[in-house]
Coordinates of C-alpha atoms in Angstrom, one line a residue:
X1 CA 114.1 -55.4 140.5
X2 CA 115.1 -52.1 142.2
X3 CA 114.4 -50.9 145.7
X4 CA 112.2 -47.8 145.7
X5 CA 111.9 -45.5 148.7
X6 CA 109.6 -42.5 148.6
X7 CA 109.3 -39.7 151.1
X8 CA 107.6 -36.4 151.1
X9 CA 110.1 -33.6 151.8
X10 CA 109.0 -30.9 154.2
X11 CA 110.0 -27.5 153.1
X12 CA 109.1 -24.1 154.7
X13 CA 108.2 -21.2 152.5
X14 CA 111.1 -18.8 152.2
X15 CA 108.9 -15.7 152.0
X16 CA 105.2 -14.9 152.4
X17 CA 105.0 -12.3 149.6
X18 CA 102.3 -12.8 147.0
X19 CA 103.3 -14.3 143.7
X20 CA 102.4 -12.3 140.6
X21 CA 99.8 -14.0 138.5
X22 CA 101.8 -13.8 135.3
X23 CA 105.5 -13.2 134.8
X24 CA 104.7 -11.5 131.5
X25 CA 103.0 -8.7 133.4
X26 CA 106.0 -7.5 135.3
X27 CA 106.4 -3.7 135.1
X28 CA 109.9 -3.4 133.8
X29 CA 110.8 -0.2 131.9
X30 CA 114.0 -1.1 130.1
X31 CA 115.3 -2.0 126.7
X32 CA 116.4 -5.4 128.0
X33 CA 116.2 -7.2 131.4
X34 CA 117.0 -10.5 133.0
X35 CA 116.6 -12.2 136.4
X36 CA 118.9 -15.1 137.3
X37 CA 119.3 -17.2 140.4
X38 CA 123.0 -17.4 141.5
X39 CA 123.4 -21.0 142.7
X40 CA 121.8 -22.8 139.8
X41 CA 122.3 -20.1 137.1
X42 CA 118.6 -20.5 136.2
X43 CA 117.0 -17.7 134.3
X44 CA 113.6 -16.8 135.9
X45 CA 112.6 -13.9 133.7
X46 CA 114.0 -12.2 130.6
X47 CA 113.1 -9.7 127.9
X48 CA 115.5 -9.1 124.9
X49 CA 118.2 -10.8 127.0
X50 CA 120.6 -11.4 124.0
X51 CA 120.2 -7.9 122.4
X52 CA 123.6 -6.3 122.1
X53 CA 123.5 -3.0 124.0
X54 CA 126.0 -0.6 125.5
X55 CA 126.6 -1.5 129.2
X56 CA 128.2 1.8 130.3
X57 CA 130.0 1.2 133.7
X58 CA 128.4 -2.1 134.2
X59 CA 131.4 -3.1 132.2
X60 CA 133.4 -2.8 135.4
X61 CA 131.9 -6.1 136.7
X62 CA 134.4 -7.8 134.4
X63 CA 137.2 -5.5 135.5
X64 CA 136.4 -6.3 139.1
X65 CA 136.1 -10.0 138.3
X66 CA 139.6 -10.2 136.8
X67 CA 141.0 -8.3 139.8
X68 CA 139.3 -10.6 142.3
X69 CA 140.5 -13.7 140.4
X70 CA 144.1 -12.4 140.6
X71 CA 143.7 -11.7 144.3
X72 CA 142.2 -15.1 145.1
X73 CA 144.8 -16.9 143.0
X74 CA 147.6 -15.1 145.0
X75 CA 149.1 -13.1 142.0
X76 CA 147.7 -9.9 143.5
X77 CA 147.3 -8.7 147.0
X78 CA 145.0 -6.2 148.6
X79 CA 147.9 -4.2 150.0
X80 CA 149.9 -4.0 146.8
X81 CA 150.5 -0.4 145.7
X82 CA 149.2 0.7 142.3
X83 CA 150.8 3.8 140.6
X84 CA 148.4 5.9 138.6
X85 CA 149.6 6.6 135.0
X86 CA 148.9 9.8 133.1
X87 CA 146.6 7.8 130.9
X88 CA 144.6 6.5 133.9
X89 CA 144.2 10.0 135.2
X90 CA 142.9 11.2 131.9
X91 CA 139.7 9.1 131.8
X92 CA 137.1 11.6 132.9
X93 CA 133.6 10.7 133.9
X94 CA 133.2 9.1 137.3
X95 CA 136.5 9.2 139.1
X96 CA 138.3 10.0 142.3
X97 CA 140.7 12.4 140.6
X98 CA 143.9 10.4 140.7
X99 CA 147.1 12.4 140.2
X100 CA 149.8 11.1 137.9
X101 CA 152.2 8.9 139.9
X102 CA 149.8 8.9 142.9
X103 CA 150.0 5.5 144.7
X104 CA 147.1 3.7 146.3
X105 CA 146.5 0.2 147.4
X106 CA 144.6 -2.4 145.4
X107 CA 142.0 -2.5 148.1
X108 CA 141.4 1.3 148.0
X109 CA 141.3 1.4 144.2
X110 CA 138.9 -1.6 144.2
X111 CA 136.7 0.1 146.7
X112 CA 136.6 3.2 144.5
X113 CA 135.6 1.2 141.5
X114 CA 132.9 -0.8 143.3
X115 CA 131.4 2.2 145.2
X116 CA 132.0 5.2 143.1
X117 CA 132.6 3.6 139.7
X118 CA 136.0 5.3 139.4
X119 CA 137.2 5.2 135.8
X120 CA 140.7 6.3 136.7
X121 CA 141.1 3.5 139.2
X122 CA 139.6 0.9 136.8
X123 CA 142.4 1.8 134.2
X124 CA 145.1 2.0 136.9
X125 CA 144.2 -1.5 138.1
X126 CA 144.0 -2.8 134.5
X127 CA 147.5 -1.4 133.8
X128 CA 148.9 -2.8 137.0
X129 CA 147.5 -6.3 136.3
X130 CA 148.1 -6.6 132.6
X131 CA 150.8 -4.0 131.8
X132 CA 148.5 -1.9 129.7
X133 CA 144.8 -1.2 129.3
X134 CA 144.8 -2.8 125.8
X135 CA 146.3 -6.0 127.2
X136 CA 143.7 -6.0 130.0
X137 CA 140.9 -5.7 127.5
X138 CA 142.2 -8.8 125.7
X139 CA 142.0 -10.6 129.1
X140 CA 138.4 -9.3 129.5
X141 CA 137.3 -10.7 126.2
X142 CA 139.1 -13.9 126.7
X143 CA 137.4 -14.4 130.1
X144 CA 134.1 -13.4 128.5
X145 CA 134.5 -16.2 126.0
X146 CA 135.3 -18.7 128.7
X147 CA 132.1 -17.7 130.5
X148 CA 130.0 -18.1 127.3
X149 CA 129.4 -14.4 126.9
X150 CA 128.7 -14.7 123.2
X151 CA 127.0 -11.3 122.9
X152 CA 129.9 -9.4 124.3
X153 CA 132.8 -7.3 122.9
X154 CA 134.8 -5.2 125.3
X155 CA 136.9 -2.3 124.1
X156 CA 137.9 -0.7 127.5
X157 CA 137.9 -1.6 131.2
X158 CA 135.6 1.3 132.1
X159 CA 132.5 1.3 129.9
X160 CA 133.1 4.8 128.6
X161 CA 131.5 5.2 125.2
X162 CA 133.2 3.4 122.3
X163 CA 131.7 2.2 119.1
X164 CA 131.3 -1.6 119.2
X165 CA 131.6 -1.9 123.0
X166 CA 128.6 -4.0 123.6
X167 CA 127.1 -6.8 125.7
X168 CA 123.7 -8.2 126.7
X169 CA 121.6 -8.6 129.8
X170 CA 122.3 -12.4 129.7
X171 CA 126.0 -11.9 129.4
X172 CA 126.0 -9.4 132.3
X173 CA 124.2 -11.9 134.4
X174 CA 126.8 -14.5 133.6
X175 CA 129.7 -12.4 134.7
X176 CA 127.8 -11.1 137.7
X177 CA 127.1 -14.7 138.8
X178 CA 130.7 -15.7 138.4
X179 CA 131.8 -12.7 140.5
X180 CA 129.5 -13.2 143.4
X181 CA 129.5 -17.0 143.3
X182 CA 133.3 -17.5 143.1
X183 CA 134.5 -14.4 144.9
X184 CA 132.2 -13.6 147.8
X185 CA 134.8 -11.3 149.4
X186 CA 133.8 -8.7 146.8
X187 CA 130.8 -8.0 149.1
X188 CA 133.1 -6.1 151.4
X189 CA 133.1 -3.4 148.7
X190 CA 129.8 -3.8 146.9
X191 CA 127.8 -3.4 150.1
X192 CA 129.4 -0.2 151.2
X193 CA 127.0 2.7 151.2
X194 CA 129.4 5.5 152.3
X195 CA 133.2 5.5 152.9
X196 CA 136.3 7.6 152.5
X197 CA 139.7 7.4 150.9
X198 CA 143.0 9.3 151.4
X199 CA 142.8 9.2 155.2
X200 CA 139.2 10.4 155.2
X201 CA 139.8 13.4 152.9
X202 CA 137.8 12.0 149.9
X203 CA 134.2 10.8 150.4
X204 CA 132.6 7.9 148.5
X205 CA 128.9 7.4 148.0
X206 CA 127.6 4.2 146.4
X207 CA 126.0 4.8 143.0
X208 CA 123.7 1.8 143.6
X209 CA 120.9 3.2 145.8
X210 CA 119.5 -0.2 146.4
X211 CA 122.3 -0.9 148.8
X212 CA 120.6 1.4 151.3
X213 CA 117.0 1.0 150.4
X214 CA 116.4 -2.6 149.3
X215 CA 116.3 -5.4 151.9
X216 CA 119.1 -7.9 151.3
X217 CA 120.9 -5.9 148.6
X218 CA 124.5 -7.2 148.1
X219 CA 125.6 -5.2 145.0
X220 CA 126.5 -4.9 142.2
X221 CA 127.1 -2.2 139.6
X222 CA 125.4 0.8 138.0
X223 CA 126.2 2.5 134.7
X224 CA 124.9 5.3 132.5
X225 CA 125.9 7.2 129.4
X226 CA 123.9 9.2 126.8
X227 CA 123.9 6.1 124.5
X228 CA 123.5 3.4 127.1
X229 CA 120.9 5.3 129.1
X230 CA 120.6 3.8 132.6
X231 CA 121.9 0.4 133.4
X232 CA 122.2 -1.8 136.4
X233 CA 123.2 -5.3 137.6
X234 CA 121.6 -5.6 141.0
X235 CA 122.1 -8.5 143.4
X236 CA 120.3 -9.3 146.6
X237 CA 120.0 -12.2 149.0
X238 CA 117.2 -13.4 151.2
X239 CA 116.9 -16.6 153.1
X240 CA 119.9 -18.1 151.4
X241 CA 118.8 -17.4 147.8
X242 CA 120.7 -14.7 145.9
X243 CA 119.3 -13.2 142.7
X244 CA 120.8 -11.1 139.9
X245 CA 118.6 -8.5 138.2
X246 CA 120.0 -6.9 135.1
X247 CA 118.5 -3.8 133.6
X248 CA 119.7 -2.2 130.4
X249 CA 118.6 1.0 128.6
X250 CA 116.2 2.2 131.2
X251 CA 114.9 5.7 130.4
X252 CA 115.7 7.2 133.9
X253 CA 117.8 6.4 136.9
X254 CA 114.7 5.9 139.0
X255 CA 113.2 3.5 136.5
X256 CA 116.3 1.3 136.5
X257 CA 116.2 0.9 140.3
X258 CA 112.4 0.4 140.3
X259 CA 112.6 -2.1 137.5
X260 CA 115.3 -4.0 139.3
X261 CA 113.2 -4.1 142.5
X262 CA 110.3 -5.4 140.5
X263 CA 112.4 -8.3 139.2
X264 CA 113.9 -9.1 142.6
X265 CA 110.5 -8.9 144.3
X266 CA 109.1 -11.3 141.8
X267 CA 111.9 -13.7 142.2
X268 CA 111.9 -13.7 146.0
X269 CA 108.1 -14.0 146.1
X270 CA 107.7 -16.8 143.5
X271 CA 110.8 -19.0 143.9
X272 CA 112.6 -21.0 146.5
X273 CA 115.7 -23.1 146.8
X274 CA 115.6 -26.6 148.3
X275 CA 118.1 -29.3 148.8
X276 CA 117.2 -32.7 147.5
X277 CA 118.5 -35.5 149.8
X278 CA 117.6 -39.2 150.2
X279 CA 114.9 -39.5 152.8
X280 CA 117.0 -41.9 154.8
X281 CA 120.5 -43.3 154.8
X282 CA 121.2 -45.2 151.6
X283 CA 121.4 -49.0 152.0
X284 CA 124.7 -50.7 151.0
X285 CA 124.4 -52.7 147.8
X286 CA 125.7 -56.4 147.9
X287 CA 128.5 -57.1 145.5
X288 CA 128.9 -60.6 144.0
X289 CA 132.5 -61.9 143.6
X290 CA 134.0 -58.8 145.1
X291 CA 136.8 -58.4 147.6
X292 CA 134.3 -56.5 149.7
X293 CA 130.7 -57.8 150.3
X294 CA 129.0 -54.4 149.8
X295 CA 129.5 -51.0 148.2
X296 CA 128.2 -47.8 149.7
X297 CA 126.1 -45.6 147.4
X298 CA 126.3 -41.8 147.7
X299 CA 124.7 -38.8 146.0
X300 CA 126.7 -37.1 143.3
X301 CA 126.1 -33.7 141.9
X302 CA 124.6 -30.5 143.2
X303 CA 121.4 -31.3 145.2
X304 CA 120.1 -27.7 145.0
X305 CA 116.7 -27.4 143.4
X306 CA 115.2 -24.1 142.3
X307 CA 111.5 -24.2 141.7
X308 CA 108.3 -22.2 142.3
X309 CA 107.2 -22.2 145.9
X310 CA 104.2 -24.3 145.1
X311 CA 106.4 -27.0 143.6
X312 CA 108.8 -26.9 146.5
X313 CA 106.0 -27.4 149.0
X314 CA 104.9 -30.6 147.1
X315 CA 108.4 -32.0 146.4
X316 CA 109.0 -35.7 146.8
X317 CA 112.2 -37.7 146.4
X318 CA 112.4 -41.3 145.1
X319 CA 115.5 -43.4 145.5
X320 CA 116.2 -46.2 143.0
X321 CA 119.1 -48.5 143.7
X322 CA 120.5 -51.6 142.0
X323 CA 119.5 -54.7 144.1
X324 CA 123.0 -56.2 143.6
X325 CA 126.2 -55.6 141.6
X326 CA 128.8 -57.9 140.1
X327 CA 132.4 -57.0 140.7
X328 CA 134.4 -55.1 139.7
X329 CA 132.7 -51.9 140.8
X330 CA 134.6 -48.6 140.2
X331 CA 134.3 -45.7 142.6
X332 CA 132.0 -43.2 141.0
X333 CA 130.2 -45.9 139.0
X334 CA 126.4 -45.1 138.8
X335 CA 124.4 -47.5 141.0
X336 CA 121.1 -45.7 141.1
X337 CA 119.4 -42.4 141.0
X338 CA 117.6 -39.9 143.1
X339 CA 114.5 -38.6 141.4
X340 CA 112.9 -35.3 142.5
X341 CA 109.3 -34.7 141.6
X342 CA 106.5 -32.4 142.4
X343 CA 102.9 -33.4 141.7
X344 CA 104.1 -35.9 139.2
X345 CA 106.5 -33.5 137.4
X346 CA 110.1 -34.5 137.3
X347 CA 112.2 -31.6 138.5
X348 CA 115.6 -33.3 138.6
X349 CA 117.4 -36.6 138.5
X350 CA 120.7 -37.0 140.3
X351 CA 123.0 -40.0 140.0
X352 CA 123.8 -42.2 143.0
X353 CA 127.3 -43.6 142.6
X354 CA 129.6 -46.1 144.4
X355 CA 131.7 -44.4 147.0
X356 CA 134.5 -47.0 146.8
X357 CA 136.1 -49.4 144.4
X358 CA 135.4 -53.1 144.9
X359 CA 137.8 -55.3 142.9
X360 CA 136.8 -58.7 141.5
X361 CA 138.1 -61.8 143.3
X362 CA 140.8 -63.7 141.4
X363 CA 140.4 -67.4 140.6
X364 CA 142.6 -68.4 143.5
X365 CA 140.7 -66.1 145.9
X366 CA 137.4 -67.7 144.8
X367 CA 138.9 -71.2 145.3
X368 CA 140.2 -70.3 148.7
X369 CA 136.9 -68.9 149.8
X370 CA 135.1 -72.0 148.5
X371 CA 137.5 -74.3 150.4
X372 CA 137.2 -72.3 153.6
X373 CA 133.4 -72.4 153.3
X374 CA 133.5 -76.2 152.7
X375 CA 135.8 -76.9 155.7
X376 CA 133.8 -74.6 158.0
X377 CA 130.6 -76.3 156.9
X378 CA 132.2 -79.7 157.6

């Protein structure tokens, strides 16, 4: 038999916005779109999410990701100086007009990329990090493969038009999630609305208008070319839940921002994050023939649950534990499970595992224990 403890979890609604009647009715004007929650990576809404399309400067999310990974690993520093090559200065498009051999810190160049979508700084950072733009592109595609971005083929670090330079809404969400989940310091740049470079002589204005006009906006990157039309990966956080809205091939700039807002509003209105925890401290489990009489169970795995607000409000947890165990018991060995349900629907099952190892008594230890018990009883 197993011990079963059930408790209704009390969760407060994260927002009071009305939930749209049908996700299919969302007014998104784009060739492809996707809405993803950051912590769980769960896709909440998608249309044509695996269609290969041109991403324009949304490409730079991967460029920024590789730079942030280098910074956080210690191989690159914010105050390192980057020298602009003639090639970097020749990019055209969005830029801060770097001069050949001009030097600027990694931090300032990263700011220029995140805020003003500077192509010249993107290439300068790529060359500084990998030796050449081509070598950096190899790193981009390698990292894309590691993240499961199977719809993606990068040809440059900027997103400037190139035949065969494609990705998908799903893949953009994957790299966006990796960036904001693993490297939160990037918010220092992606949330800037206006700033300056070159000792205040050069002004920067964020191409992502949601940063100023959408509550909780945290980033991330815009893009537009004649072929790609208007693209955006927009991130926003409210009440501890961060969402990623990807828009590709929107007809106008206004429509990409409005479509992203539609996705984000839907996500914040309809979904909530909750943490599934045992309703009370877990009871130690007796261990037979062990060098310790009990083993302590603990929850393993991410307890975060993403569900509709209706389901969150009706969530229950059920704990199932083994009544007893026979030694040896290894640390990490499953000894039960935490079942999360809502109105009878199972939302998640998380393992309960032994916190410590309990070795089996040897023959002589068992004999010694028996003799001690016999003499104490006499």
